[in-house]
Structure formats: C-alpha cells, structure tokens
Coordinates of C-alpha atoms in Angstrom, one line a residue:
X1 CA 0.0 0.0 0.0
X2 CA 1.2 3.6 -0.7
X3 CA -0.2 6.9 0.2
X4 CA -2.5 8.2 -2.4
X5 CA -4.5 11.3 -1.6
X6 CA -7.1 12.7 0.9
X7 CA -10.8 12.5 0.9
X8 CA -12.8 15.8 0.8
X9 CA -12.8 17.1 4.3
X10 CA -16.0 16.6 6.3
X11 CA -17.4 18.6 9.2
X12 CA -18.2 16.3 12.1
X13 CA -20.4 17.6 14.9
X14 CA -19.0 17.1 18.4
X15 CA -19.9 17.8 22.0
X16 CA -20.0 21.4 22.9
X17 CA -17.4 23.2 24.9
X18 CA -18.2 26.0 27.3
X19 CA -21.6 26.2 25.8
X20 CA -20.4 26.5 22.2
X21 CA -20.9 23.9 19.5
X22 CA -17.9 22.2 18.1
X23 CA -17.1 20.9 14.6
X24 CA -14.2 18.6 13.7
X25 CA -12.7 18.9 10.3
X26 CA -12.0 15.3 9.4
X27 CA -9.7 14.7 6.5
X28 CA -9.2 11.0 5.8
X29 CA -6.2 9.8 3.9
X30 CA -6.7 7.2 1.0
X31 CA -4.2 4.5 0.3
X32 CA -3.6 2.6 -3.0
X33 CA -2.5 -0.9 -3.5
X34 CA 0.6 -1.4 -5.7
X35 CA -0.7 -4.6 -7.3
X36 CA -4.4 -4.2 -7.9
X37 CA -4.6 -0.3 -7.8
X38 CA -7.5 -0.5 -5.5
X39 CA -7.9 2.3 -2.9
X40 CA -8.9 2.2 0.7
X41 CA -9.7 4.9 3.2
X42 CA -8.1 5.2 6.6
X43 CA -10.5 4.6 9.5
X44 CA -10.7 6.5 12.9
X45 CA -12.2 5.6 16.3
X46 CA -14.2 8.9 16.3
X47 CA -16.7 7.8 13.7
X48 CA -17.9 4.5 12.2
X49 CA -17.0 3.7 8.7
X50 CA -19.2 5.6 6.1
X51 CA -20.8 7.6 8.9
X52 CA -20.8 11.3 9.7
X53 CA -21.9 11.3 13.3
X54 CA -19.3 10.5 16.0
X55 CA -19.8 7.5 18.3
X56 CA -19.9 9.8 21.4
X57 CA -22.8 11.8 19.8
X58 CA -24.7 8.6 19.2
X59 CA -24.1 7.6 22.8
X60 CA -25.4 11.0 23.9
X61 CA -28.5 10.7 21.8
X62 CA -29.3 7.3 23.3
X63 CA -28.8 8.7 26.8
X64 CA -31.1 11.7 26.3
X65 CA -33.8 9.4 24.6
X66 CA -33.8 7.3 27.8
X67 CA -34.1 10.5 29.9
X68 CA -37.3 11.2 27.9
X69 CA -36.0 14.4 26.4
X70 CA -37.9 15.5 23.3
X71 CA -36.2 14.8 19.9
X72 CA -36.3 18.5 19.0
X73 CA -34.4 19.5 22.2
X74 CA -31.9 16.7 21.7
X75 CA -31.2 17.9 18.1
X76 CA -30.8 21.5 19.4
X77 CA -28.5 20.6 22.3
X78 CA -26.3 18.4 20.1
X79 CA -26.3 20.6 17.0
X80 CA -27.7 17.8 14.8
X81 CA -30.8 17.4 12.8
X82 CA -34.0 15.9 14.1
X83 CA -33.9 13.2 11.5
X84 CA -30.6 12.0 12.9
X85 CA -32.3 11.6 16.4
X86 CA -35.2 9.7 14.7
X87 CA -32.8 7.3 12.9
X88 CA -31.0 6.6 16.2
X89 CA -34.4 5.9 17.9
X90 CA -35.3 3.5 15.0
X91 CA -32.0 1.6 15.7
X92 CA -33.4 0.6 19.1
X93 CA -34.9 -2.8 19.4
X94 CA -37.9 -3.3 21.7
X95 CA -39.2 -6.6 22.8
X96 CA -43.0 -6.3 23.4
X97 CA -44.6 -8.4 26.1
X98 CA -47.8 -10.1 24.8
X99 CA -48.4 -12.0 28.0
X100 CA -49.9 -9.0 29.9
X101 CA -52.5 -6.3 29.3
X102 CA -53.7 -3.9 32.0
X103 CA -57.3 -3.6 33.2
X104 CA -57.5 0.0 32.0
X105 CA -55.8 1.1 28.8
X106 CA -55.6 4.4 27.0
X107 CA -55.6 4.5 23.2
X108 CA -54.6 7.6 21.3
X109 CA -52.9 8.8 18.2
X110 CA -50.1 11.3 17.8
X111 CA -47.8 12.8 15.1
X112 CA -44.6 10.9 15.3
X113 CA -43.3 12.4 12.1
X114 CA -44.5 15.3 10.0
X115 CA -47.7 14.3 8.2
X116 CA -47.8 10.8 9.6
X117 CA -49.9 9.7 12.6
X118 CA -49.0 6.8 14.8
X119 CA -50.9 4.7 17.4
X120 CA -50.0 4.5 21.1
X121 CA -51.4 2.4 23.9
X122 CA -50.7 3.2 27.5
X123 CA -51.5 1.7 31.0
X124 CA -54.0 4.2 32.5
X125 CA -52.8 3.6 36.1
X126 CA -49.0 3.7 36.0
X127 CA -48.6 5.5 32.6
X128 CA -46.4 2.8 31.2
X129 CA -46.3 2.5 27.5
X130 CA -47.8 -0.8 26.2
X131 CA -47.1 -0.4 22.5
X132 CA -46.3 2.2 19.9
X133 CA -47.2 1.4 16.3
X134 CA -46.1 3.2 13.2
X135 CA -49.5 3.0 11.6
X136 CA -53.0 3.8 13.1
X137 CA -55.1 1.7 10.8
X138 CA -57.5 -0.9 12.2
X139 CA -55.5 -3.8 10.6
X140 CA -52.2 -2.8 12.2
X141 CA -53.8 -2.3 15.6
X142 CA -55.8 -5.5 15.5
X143 CA -52.9 -7.6 14.3
X144 CA -50.8 -6.3 17.2
X145 CA -53.3 -7.1 20.0
X146 CA -54.3 -10.4 18.5
X147 CA -50.8 -11.6 19.2
X148 CA -51.9 -11.8 22.9
X149 CA -54.0 -14.8 23.6
X150 CA -57.8 -14.6 24.5
X151 CA -57.2 -14.9 28.3
X152 CA -54.8 -11.9 28.3
X153 CA -57.2 -9.8 26.2
X154 CA -60.1 -10.6 28.6
X155 CA -58.1 -8.9 31.4
X156 CA -58.9 -5.6 29.8
X157 CA -62.0 -4.0 31.3
X158 CA -61.8 -0.3 30.4
X159 CA -60.4 1.6 27.4
X160 CA -60.2 5.3 27.2
X161 CA -60.1 6.9 23.8
X162 CA -61.3 9.9 21.8
X163 CA -65.0 10.6 21.5
X164 CA -65.2 10.3 17.8
X165 CA -62.6 7.6 17.4
X166 CA -63.1 4.6 15.2
X167 CA -61.3 2.5 17.9
X168 CA -64.6 1.5 19.6
X169 CA -65.6 -0.9 16.8
X170 CA -62.0 -2.2 16.8
X171 CA -62.1 -3.0 20.4
X172 CA -65.2 -5.1 20.0
X173 CA -63.5 -6.9 17.0
X174 CA -60.5 -7.8 19.2
X175 CA -63.1 -9.2 21.7
X176 CA -62.0 -7.2 24.7
X177 CA -64.5 -7.8 27.6
X178 CA -65.2 -4.1 27.9
X179 CA -67.3 -3.3 30.9
X180 CA -67.2 0.4 30.5
X181 CA -65.8 2.7 27.7
X182 CA -64.6 6.1 28.8
X183 CA -64.8 8.7 26.1
X184 CA -62.9 11.9 26.4
X185 CA -64.2 15.1 24.9
X186 CA -62.0 18.0 24.1
X187 CA -62.8 21.4 25.6
X188 CA -62.6 22.9 22.1
X189 CA -65.3 20.5 20.9
X190 CA -67.5 21.2 23.8
X191 CA -67.1 24.9 23.2
X192 CA -68.1 24.6 19.6
X193 CA -71.1 22.5 20.5
X194 CA -72.2 25.1 23.0
X195 CA -71.9 27.9 20.4
X196 CA -73.9 25.8 17.9
X197 CA -76.6 25.3 20.6
X198 CA -76.8 29.1 21.3
X199 CA -76.9 29.8 17.5
X200 CA -79.9 27.4 17.1
X201 CA -81.7 29.1 20.1
X202 CA -81.0 32.5 18.6
X203 CA -82.3 31.5 15.2
X204 CA -85.4 30.0 16.7
X205 CA -86.0 33.2 18.7
X206 CA -85.8 35.3 15.5
X207 CA -88.2 33.0 13.7
X208 CA -90.7 33.2 16.5
X209 CA -90.4 37.0 16.7
X210 CA -91.3 37.2 13.0
X211 CA -94.5 35.2 13.4

C-alpha cells in the first residue's frame, strides 16, 4: 500500500465546549494498492465507517432518549438534525410483552413524524407505554393485539379513547371484555357544540319573533 491522496474534508459535529458547539474537520487519507490499484480509506475511532456522526454523539442521543428528552431538544442541544435523532431511535430494538395487558388502557394517536400519525397504547394507572405502532389503521392495531391470547385480552375492562374515534368498533372486534368505555371530549369540541346550541336558540328566537 502507498499513500494516495485525501478525501474531501467533512465537518463532524462534536460535544459542545463552554456552551459553544464544536465541529471537527475530518480529513481521511486514502491508500492505493501497488498490485491491484484499489484504494482504501483510513479509519478512525471517532466515527464509524461511512458515517458522519461521532460515536460519542450517538451515545449522547441514546442517553437523552432514555431520559425522555424531546427529539427537538436533543437535536438542538447536540447541534444535529431531528432526522438524525429519529434514525437513532429507530435503531433501538424493543421486545414487546404479549403476556400481559392492564385492566385500564388508554388509546390515542399522535404525530410521530410530520404528516404521519401513529398509534400509542398506555397503561392508564401507571402510565407505562404498552405499545407504539407506526400506523394507526385498524388492521395494524388489530394484528398487534391479536398476538396476545384470549385470556390476556379478557383482562382488559376499560379503554379510554377519543369521543369520535373509530377504535370503539375495533375494540369489539378484538373481543376485549369491555365493561365500560370512557370517552374523552376535548374542551374545544364542547365549546363549539355550546356555540352551535346558542346559535340554534338565537335562530329559533328570531323566527318566533317574525310570526
């Protein structure tokens, strides 16, 4: 092998110092084989091969995700993009427990990524996350809960969900033994219904006044 040339320098984000973000200008040397003329790039312990994010930054992302810091705050604190944090989160491997379901569950949906809604199920009593699904369609949710046997599903007695959610019919399909269904109604919806009721009363009053 002989020294050949250098790769184009790349700016690598690093941990901040005295509150100021740092960038490492990484310039990797390339080597060329005398016999086959193939080239190879020098490696460093700072970053993995073909990566731009240092190992220590990846470790810091994982630490902050465990601490329940929002992905936007993590990206801002480490001077990286939110998509980098999301990719690191997707690298995690979760082993779901299908042998247990709580008596009271909360079902909801949230925007995990821009323009895409996801499904989340939570233990109502201790607020532990039961499952997080990338999709919110009935097929995705049904297939997930059907992985628990009938006896486990029969442990569920109460499910809390949105008032106009389509999850009610799905809960019956999965054959949960629902004793009671708690429906939560947003204050904004209640306010709009109150305004609508007042408008109807006002309209009827005007009609009666014209008679």
